[in-house]
Amino acid sequence: TAVILIYATFPGLVVAERMGGELVEARLAACVNILPGMRSIYRWQGSTHNDEEVVAIIKTRKALAARVIGW
C-alpha cells in the first residue's frame, strides 16, 4: 500500500504530542514528527489572526488516511 504524509497543525505542543501518541499507539501512524514554534497568519471568520502553532507530519498508509484525519 502507498505511504502518505498528512500535514496537520495544532494549537500547542501538548495537544500535538497527545494526538501523535494516540495515532501511533492505535497503529494508525508509523511515526509523527512534531515541529513546534511555527507562526501562522491567516483569515478566520472575517478577522486576520497571527498565532503560534505546532506542525505535525503524520506518516501513514493511504488506506488509513481517512481514519487519521477523522481522529
CSV table of N, CA and C in Angstrom, one decimal:
chain,number,residue,atom,x,y,z
A,1,THR,N,0.8,-1.2,0.0
A,1,THR,CA,0.0,0.0,0.0
A,1,THR,C,0.9,1.3,0.0
A,2,ALA,N,0.3,2.3,-0.5
A,2,ALA,CA,1.1,3.6,-0.6
A,2,ALA,C,1.2,4.3,0.7
A,3,VAL,N,2.4,4.9,0.9
A,3,VAL,CA,2.7,5.6,2.1
A,3,VAL,C,2.4,7.1,1.8
A,4,ILE,N,1.7,7.8,2.7
A,4,ILE,CA,1.5,9.2,2.6
A,4,ILE,C,1.9,10.0,3.8
A,5,LEU,N,2.0,11.3,3.6
A,5,LEU,CA,2.3,12.2,4.7
A,5,LEU,C,1.1,13.1,4.9
A,6,ILE,N,0.6,13.3,6.1
A,6,ILE,CA,-0.5,14.2,6.4
A,6,ILE,C,0.1,15.3,7.2
A,7,TYR,N,-0.1,16.5,6.7
A,7,TYR,CA,0.4,17.8,7.4
A,7,TYR,C,-0.8,18.3,8.2
A,8,ALA,N,-0.5,18.5,9.5
A,8,ALA,CA,-1.6,19.0,10.4
A,8,ALA,C,-1.0,20.0,11.3
A,9,THR,N,-1.8,21.0,11.8
A,9,THR,CA,-1.4,22.0,12.7
A,9,THR,C,-2.2,21.8,14.0
A,10,PHE,N,-1.6,22.2,15.1
A,10,PHE,CA,-2.2,22.1,16.4
A,10,PHE,C,-2.0,23.4,17.2
A,11,PRO,N,-2.8,23.7,18.2
A,11,PRO,CA,-2.7,25.0,18.9
A,11,PRO,C,-1.5,25.0,19.9
A,12,GLY,N,-1.0,23.8,20.2
A,12,GLY,CA,0.1,23.8,21.2
A,12,GLY,C,0.8,22.4,21.2
A,13,LEU,N,2.0,22.4,21.8
A,13,LEU,CA,2.8,21.1,21.9
A,13,LEU,C,2.1,20.0,22.6
A,14,VAL,N,1.4,20.3,23.7
A,14,VAL,CA,0.8,19.2,24.5
A,14,VAL,C,-0.3,18.5,23.6
A,15,VAL,N,-1.1,19.3,22.9
A,15,VAL,CA,-2.1,18.7,22.1
A,15,VAL,C,-1.5,17.9,20.9
A,16,ALA,N,-0.5,18.4,20.3
A,16,ALA,CA,0.2,17.7,19.2
A,16,ALA,C,0.8,16.4,19.7
A,17,GLU,N,1.5,16.4,20.8
A,17,GLU,CA,2.1,15.2,21.4
A,17,GLU,C,1.0,14.1,21.8
A,18,ARG,N,-0.1,14.6,22.4
A,18,ARG,CA,-1.1,13.7,22.7
A,18,ARG,C,-1.7,13.0,21.5
A,19,MET,N,-2.0,13.8,20.5
A,19,MET,CA,-2.6,13.3,19.3
A,19,MET,C,-1.6,12.3,18.6
A,20,GLY,N,-0.4,12.7,18.5
A,20,GLY,CA,0.6,11.9,17.8
A,20,GLY,C,0.8,10.6,18.5
A,21,GLY,N,0.8,10.6,19.9
A,21,GLY,CA,0.9,9.4,20.7
A,21,GLY,C,-0.3,8.5,20.5
A,22,GLU,N,-1.4,9.0,20.4
A,22,GLU,CA,-2.7,8.2,20.2
A,22,GLU,C,-2.6,7.6,18.8
A,23,LEU,N,-2.2,8.3,17.8
A,23,LEU,CA,-2.2,7.8,16.5
A,23,LEU,C,-1.2,6.6,16.3
A,24,VAL,N,0.0,6.8,16.9
A,24,VAL,CA,1.0,5.7,16.9
A,24,VAL,C,0.5,4.5,17.7
A,25,GLU,N,0.0,4.7,18.9
A,25,GLU,CA,-0.5,3.6,19.8
A,25,GLU,C,-1.6,2.9,19.1
A,26,ALA,N,-2.5,3.6,18.4
A,26,ALA,CA,-3.6,2.9,17.7
A,26,ALA,C,-3.2,2.3,16.3
A,27,ARG,N,-1.9,2.4,16.0
A,27,ARG,CA,-1.3,1.9,14.8
A,27,ARG,C,-1.9,2.5,13.5
A,28,LEU,N,-2.4,3.7,13.7
A,28,LEU,CA,-2.8,4.5,12.5
A,28,LEU,C,-1.7,5.3,11.9
A,29,ALA,N,-0.6,5.5,12.6
A,29,ALA,CA,0.5,6.2,12.0
A,29,ALA,C,1.8,5.4,12.4
A,30,ALA,N,2.7,5.3,11.5
A,30,ALA,CA,4.0,4.7,11.8
A,30,ALA,C,4.9,5.6,12.6
A,31,CYS,N,4.7,6.9,12.4
A,31,CYS,CA,5.6,8.0,13.0
A,31,CYS,C,4.9,9.3,12.9
A,32,VAL,N,5.1,10.1,13.9
A,32,VAL,CA,4.6,11.5,13.9
A,32,VAL,C,5.7,12.4,14.2
A,33,ASN,N,6.1,13.3,13.3
A,33,ASN,CA,7.1,14.3,13.6
A,33,ASN,C,6.5,15.6,14.0
A,34,ILE,N,6.9,16.1,15.1
A,34,ILE,CA,6.3,17.3,15.7
A,34,ILE,C,7.3,18.5,15.7
A,35,LEU,N,6.9,19.6,15.0
A,35,LEU,CA,7.8,20.7,14.9
A,35,LEU,C,7.1,22.0,15.5
A,36,PRO,N,7.6,22.3,16.8
A,36,PRO,CA,7.0,23.4,17.5
A,36,PRO,C,7.5,24.7,16.9
A,37,GLY,N,6.9,25.8,17.3
A,37,GLY,CA,7.4,27.1,17.0
A,37,GLY,C,7.0,27.7,15.7
A,38,MET,N,5.9,27.3,15.1
A,38,MET,CA,5.5,27.8,13.8
A,38,MET,C,4.6,29.0,14.0
A,39,ARG,N,4.7,30.0,13.3
A,39,ARG,CA,3.8,31.2,13.3
A,39,ARG,C,2.9,31.2,12.1
A,40,SER,N,1.6,31.3,12.3
A,40,SER,CA,0.6,31.2,11.2
A,40,SER,C,-0.2,32.6,11.2
A,41,ILE,N,-0.2,33.1,10.0
A,41,ILE,CA,-1.1,34.3,9.8
A,41,ILE,C,-2.1,33.9,8.8
A,42,TYR,N,-3.4,34.1,9.2
A,42,TYR,CA,-4.5,33.5,8.4
A,42,TYR,C,-5.8,34.3,8.6
A,43,ARG,N,-6.7,34.2,7.7
A,43,ARG,CA,-8.1,34.8,7.9
A,43,ARG,C,-9.0,33.7,8.5
A,44,TRP,N,-9.8,34.1,9.4
A,44,TRP,CA,-10.8,33.2,10.0
A,44,TRP,C,-11.9,34.0,10.5
A,45,GLN,N,-13.1,33.7,10.1
A,45,GLN,CA,-14.4,34.4,10.5
A,45,GLN,C,-14.3,35.9,10.4
A,46,GLY,N,-13.7,36.4,9.2
A,46,GLY,CA,-13.7,37.8,9.0
A,46,GLY,C,-12.6,38.6,9.6
A,47,SER,N,-11.7,37.9,10.3
A,47,SER,CA,-10.6,38.6,11.0
A,47,SER,C,-9.2,38.0,10.6
A,48,THR,N,-8.2,38.8,10.7
A,48,THR,CA,-6.8,38.3,10.5
A,48,THR,C,-6.3,37.8,11.8
A,49,HIS,N,-5.7,36.7,11.9
A,49,HIS,CA,-5.1,36.1,13.1
A,49,HIS,C,-3.6,35.9,12.9
A,50,ASN,N,-2.8,36.0,14.0
A,50,ASN,CA,-1.4,35.8,13.9
A,50,ASN,C,-1.1,35.0,15.2
A,51,ASP,N,-1.0,33.7,15.0
A,51,ASP,CA,-0.9,32.7,16.2
A,51,ASP,C,0.3,31.8,16.1
A,52,GLU,N,0.8,31.4,17.2
A,52,GLU,CA,1.8,30.4,17.3
A,52,GLU,C,1.1,29.0,17.2
A,53,GLU,N,1.6,28.1,16.4
A,53,GLU,CA,1.1,26.8,16.2
A,53,GLU,C,2.2,25.7,16.2
A,54,VAL,N,1.8,24.5,16.2
A,54,VAL,CA,2.7,23.4,16.2
A,54,VAL,C,2.3,22.5,14.9
A,55,VAL,N,3.3,22.2,14.1
A,55,VAL,CA,3.1,21.4,13.0
A,55,VAL,C,3.4,19.9,13.3
A,56,ALA,N,2.5,19.0,12.8
A,56,ALA,CA,2.8,17.6,12.9
A,56,ALA,C,2.7,17.0,11.5
A,57,ILE,N,3.7,16.2,11.2
A,57,ILE,CA,3.8,15.5,9.9
A,57,ILE,C,3.5,14.0,10.3
A,58,ILE,N,2.4,13.5,9.8
A,58,ILE,CA,1.9,12.2,10.2
A,58,ILE,C,2.2,11.2,9.0
A,59,LYS,N,3.0,10.2,9.3
A,59,LYS,CA,3.4,9.2,8.3
A,59,LYS,C,2.5,8.0,8.4
A,60,THR,N,1.7,7.7,7.4
A,60,THR,CA,0.7,6.6,7.5
A,60,THR,C,0.5,6.0,6.1
A,61,ARG,N,-0.3,5.0,6.0
A,61,ARG,CA,-0.6,4.4,4.7
A,61,ARG,C,-1.9,5.1,4.2
A,62,LYS,N,-1.9,5.1,2.8
A,62,LYS,CA,-3.1,5.7,2.2
A,62,LYS,C,-4.4,5.2,2.6
A,63,ALA,N,-4.4,3.9,2.8
A,63,ALA,CA,-5.6,3.2,3.2
A,63,ALA,C,-6.1,3.6,4.6
A,64,LEU,N,-5.3,4.2,5.4
A,64,LEU,CA,-5.6,4.7,6.8
A,64,LEU,C,-5.9,6.2,6.9
A,65,ALA,N,-5.7,6.9,5.8
A,65,ALA,CA,-5.8,8.4,5.8
A,65,ALA,C,-7.1,8.9,6.3
A,66,ALA,N,-8.2,8.4,5.9
A,66,ALA,CA,-9.5,8.9,6.4
A,66,ALA,C,-9.6,8.7,7.9
A,67,ARG,N,-9.2,7.6,8.4
A,67,ARG,CA,-9.2,7.3,9.9
A,67,ARG,C,-8.3,8.3,10.6
A,68,VAL,N,-7.2,8.6,10.1
A,68,VAL,CA,-6.2,9.5,10.7
A,68,VAL,C,-6.9,10.9,10.7
A,69,ILE,N,-7.4,11.4,9.6
A,69,ILE,CA,-8.0,12.7,9.5
A,69,ILE,C,-9.2,12.8,10.4
A,70,GLY,N,-10.0,11.8,10.6
A,70,GLY,CA,-11.1,11.8,11.4
A,70,GLY,C,-10.8,11.6,12.9
A,71,TRP,N,-9.6,11.3,13.3
A,71,TRP,CA,-9.3,11.0,14.6
A,71,TRP,C,-9.5,12.2,15.5
